């Protein structure tokens, strides 16, 4: 059973627009949640990590929130650029070390058009 | 330069042939992983290695084995490859302690015909 669900599956926005990606999960325990960016044909690159209830993080034009009660996270991308075209993957870790397991969502494919 | 290097990047094999995928890292990370990524699915863990000769099965180990004889090197072996092993394989590494994000390689795209 999929424990990390992402929506939408795909999204097309115009350059300069904002967008929001959603992640719902059922992983227990949920030690931390991480958002990765995967460019086509490349590996995953970490964007941000959220650890605590109601955490909010910001990394340039990327910002993320975590609601541990609702087991829900959002990734906001502000003023999108063509280089933001990629798959964004939500990952929930059940422990705070490499001894834990990582649970991966299937990703949201974002396409930014001129 | 912190990097996970996977070789080869692309590979085509016939069903029944043996396959060797190699992964190296230069950070002296204790933990290394092999995942596969298929369309519409999240990454699935094949094997995890906690250090030299300390390997554990992941969620989908059937049809695969691994070897870790040096901390910086982790191999994935497919004995007698099957067509359903066509996939993109990712290696990653992370330190054992702390909450650092795993560092991923760029993947090996394997086609088994």
Coordinates of C-alpha atoms in Angstrom, one line a residue:
Chain A
X1 CA 0.0 0.0 0.0
X2 CA 1.3 3.4 -1.0
X3 CA 2.2 5.3 2.2
X4 CA 3.1 8.6 0.5
X5 CA 0.6 10.2 -2.0
X6 CA 1.4 13.2 -4.0
X7 CA -0.9 15.5 -6.0
X8 CA -1.3 16.6 -8.6
X9 CA 0.4 13.9 -10.7
X10 CA 1.4 16.6 -13.2
X11 CA 1.1 20.3 -13.4
X12 CA 1.8 22.9 -16.2
X13 CA 2.3 26.5 -15.3
X14 CA 3.5 29.6 -17.1
X15 CA 6.9 31.1 -16.2
X16 CA 6.4 33.6 -13.4
X17 CA 3.4 31.9 -11.9
X18 CA 3.3 30.4 -8.4
X19 CA 2.4 26.7 -7.7
X20 CA 1.7 24.4 -4.8
X21 CA 2.4 20.7 -4.6
X22 CA 0.8 18.5 -2.1
X23 CA 2.0 15.5 -0.1
X24 CA -0.2 13.3 2.1
X25 CA 1.3 10.3 4.0
X26 CA 0.4 7.5 6.4
X27 CA 4.0 6.6 7.5
X28 CA 4.3 6.0 11.3
X29 CA 6.4 7.1 13.0
X30 CA 7.1 10.2 10.8
X31 CA 10.4 11.5 12.0
X32 CA 11.0 14.0 9.1
X33 CA 9.8 14.9 5.7
X34 CA 12.0 15.9 2.8
X35 CA 11.3 17.4 -0.6
X36 CA 13.6 16.4 -3.5
X37 CA 13.9 17.8 -7.0
X38 CA 14.7 15.4 -9.9
X39 CA 15.6 16.8 -13.2
X40 CA 14.9 14.6 -16.2
X41 CA 17.6 11.8 -16.4
X42 CA 19.2 12.9 -13.2
X43 CA 19.4 11.9 -9.5
X44 CA 17.4 13.4 -6.7
X45 CA 18.5 16.6 -5.0
X46 CA 17.3 17.6 -1.6
X47 CA 15.4 20.9 -1.4
X48 CA 14.4 21.1 2.2
X49 CA 13.6 19.1 5.3
X50 CA 10.9 19.5 7.8
X51 CA 11.1 17.9 11.2
X52 CA 8.7 19.4 13.7
X53 CA 5.0 19.8 14.0
X54 CA 4.0 22.9 12.0
X55 CA 7.5 23.3 10.6
X56 CA 7.9 25.9 7.8
X57 CA 11.1 26.1 5.8
X58 CA 12.3 28.4 3.0
X59 CA 15.0 27.9 0.4
X60 CA 15.0 30.8 -2.0
X61 CA 11.8 30.5 -4.1
X62 CA 10.9 27.2 -2.5
X63 CA 9.0 27.1 0.8
X64 CA 7.4 24.1 2.5
X65 CA 5.1 23.4 5.4
X66 CA 4.4 20.3 7.5
X67 CA 1.3 19.5 9.5
X68 CA 2.2 16.3 11.4
X69 CA -1.3 16.0 12.9
X70 CA -2.8 15.9 9.4
X71 CA 0.2 14.0 8.0
X72 CA 0.3 16.6 5.2
X73 CA 3.0 18.8 3.6
X74 CA 3.0 21.4 0.9
X75 CA 5.8 22.7 -1.4
X76 CA 5.3 26.2 -2.7
X77 CA 7.3 27.4 -5.7
X78 CA 7.2 31.2 -6.2
X79 CA 7.7 33.0 -9.5
X80 CA 8.5 29.8 -11.4
X81 CA 11.4 29.6 -13.9
X82 CA 11.9 27.3 -16.9
X83 CA 14.6 25.5 -14.9
X84 CA 12.0 24.6 -12.3
X85 CA 10.7 22.0 -14.8
X86 CA 11.3 18.7 -13.0
X87 CA 9.7 16.0 -10.9
X88 CA 9.3 16.9 -7.2
X89 CA 9.4 14.0 -4.8
X90 CA 8.1 13.9 -1.2
X91 CA 10.0 11.5 1.1
X92 CA 9.1 10.6 4.7
X93 CA 11.7 9.2 7.0
X94 CA 10.6 7.1 10.0
X95 CA 13.8 7.7 11.9
X96 CA 16.3 10.5 12.3
X97 CA 19.3 8.5 11.1
X98 CA 20.3 6.2 8.3
X99 CA 19.0 3.3 10.3
X100 CA 15.5 4.3 9.5
X101 CA 13.5 3.8 6.3
X102 CA 12.7 6.3 3.6
X103 CA 9.2 6.2 2.0
X104 CA 9.0 7.8 -1.4
X105 CA 6.1 9.4 -3.2
X106 CA 5.7 8.9 -6.9
X107 CA 6.4 12.6 -7.5
X108 CA 4.6 15.5 -9.2
X109 CA 5.9 16.4 -12.6
X110 CA 6.0 20.1 -13.0
X111 CA 6.4 21.7 -16.4
X112 CA 7.0 25.4 -16.7
X113 CA 6.3 26.9 -20.1
X114 CA 7.3 30.3 -21.4
Chain B
X1 CA 33.7 17.3 -4.1
X2 CA 30.8 15.3 -2.6
X3 CA 29.6 13.0 -5.3
X4 CA 28.0 9.6 -5.9
X5 CA 29.1 8.1 -9.2
X6 CA 27.2 5.4 -11.0
X7 CA 28.6 3.3 -13.8
X8 CA 27.5 2.6 -16.4
X9 CA 24.8 5.3 -17.1
X10 CA 23.1 3.2 -19.7
X11 CA 23.1 -0.5 -20.3
X12 CA 21.3 -2.9 -22.6
X13 CA 21.3 -6.6 -21.8
X14 CA 19.6 -9.8 -23.0
X15 CA 17.4 -11.8 -20.7
X16 CA 19.5 -14.3 -18.9
X17 CA 22.7 -12.3 -19.0
X18 CA 24.5 -11.2 -15.8
X19 CA 24.5 -7.5 -14.9
X20 CA 26.9 -5.5 -12.7
X21 CA 26.0 -2.0 -11.7
X22 CA 28.7 -0.1 -9.8
X23 CA 28.5 2.8 -7.4
X24 CA 31.2 4.9 -5.7
X25 CA 31.2 7.7 -3.2
X26 CA 34.0 9.9 -1.9
X27 CA 32.5 11.0 1.4
X28 CA 33.3 7.9 3.4
X29 CA 29.6 7.5 4.2
X30 CA 28.9 4.4 6.1
X31 CA 25.4 3.8 4.6
X32 CA 24.7 3.1 1.0
X33 CA 21.5 2.2 -0.9
X34 CA 20.3 0.7 -4.1
X35 CA 16.9 1.8 -5.3
X36 CA 14.9 1.3 -8.5
X37 CA 12.6 3.8 -10.0
X38 CA 9.7 2.8 -12.3
X39 CA 7.1 5.1 -13.9
X40 CA 4.2 6.0 -11.5
X41 CA 5.9 4.5 -8.5
X42 CA 8.1 5.9 -5.7
X43 CA 11.7 4.7 -5.4
X44 CA 11.8 1.2 -4.1
X45 CA 14.6 0.0 -1.8
X46 CA 16.4 -3.1 -3.1
X47 CA 19.3 -3.3 -0.6
X48 CA 20.9 -1.2 2.1
X49 CA 24.4 -1.4 3.3
X50 CA 25.4 -0.1 6.7
X51 CA 29.2 -0.6 6.1
X52 CA 31.6 -3.1 4.6
X53 CA 30.1 -6.6 4.5
X54 CA 27.0 -5.4 6.4
X55 CA 24.2 -5.6 4.0
X56 CA 20.4 -5.9 4.5
X57 CA 17.5 -6.7 2.2
X58 CA 15.2 -3.9 1.3
X59 CA 11.6 -4.2 0.1
X60 CA 12.3 -5.8 -3.2
X61 CA 15.5 -7.9 -3.0
X62 CA 14.4 -10.8 -5.1
X63 CA 16.6 -11.3 -8.2
X64 CA 19.3 -9.0 -6.9
X65 CA 22.4 -9.3 -4.7
X66 CA 25.0 -6.8 -3.6
X67 CA 28.6 -6.6 -2.7
X68 CA 30.4 -4.0 -0.4
X69 CA 34.1 -4.9 0.1
X70 CA 35.2 -1.2 0.5
X71 CA 33.3 1.5 2.2
X72 CA 33.4 3.8 -0.9
X73 CA 32.1 1.1 -3.3
X74 CA 28.7 -0.7 -3.5
X75 CA 27.8 -3.0 -6.4
X76 CA 24.4 -4.4 -7.5
X77 CA 24.4 -7.7 -9.3
X78 CA 21.6 -9.2 -11.3
X79 CA 22.3 -12.9 -11.9
X80 CA 20.4 -13.9 -15.0
X81 CA 18.5 -10.7 -15.7
X82 CA 14.8 -10.7 -16.4
X83 CA 12.8 -8.3 -18.6
X84 CA 10.9 -7.1 -15.5
X85 CA 14.2 -5.8 -14.2
X86 CA 14.2 -3.1 -16.9
X87 CA 14.3 0.1 -14.8
X88 CA 16.3 3.0 -13.7
X89 CA 18.6 2.1 -10.7
X90 CA 19.8 4.7 -8.2
X91 CA 22.5 4.5 -5.7
X92 CA 22.7 6.8 -2.7
X93 CA 24.8 7.3 0.3
X94 CA 24.5 9.0 3.7
X95 CA 26.3 9.2 7.0
X96 CA 25.1 6.7 9.6
X97 CA 24.3 9.3 12.2
X98 CA 22.4 12.6 11.9
X99 CA 19.6 13.6 9.6
X100 CA 21.6 14.5 6.5
X101 CA 19.8 14.0 3.2
X102 CA 21.1 11.0 1.2
X103 CA 23.2 12.0 -1.8
X104 CA 22.0 10.3 -5.0
X105 CA 23.9 9.3 -8.1
X106 CA 22.5 10.1 -11.5
X107 CA 21.1 6.7 -12.1
X108 CA 21.8 3.7 -14.4
X109 CA 19.1 3.1 -17.1
X110 CA 19.0 -0.7 -17.6
X111 CA 17.0 -2.3 -20.4
X112 CA 16.7 -6.1 -20.4
X113 CA 15.5 -7.4 -23.8

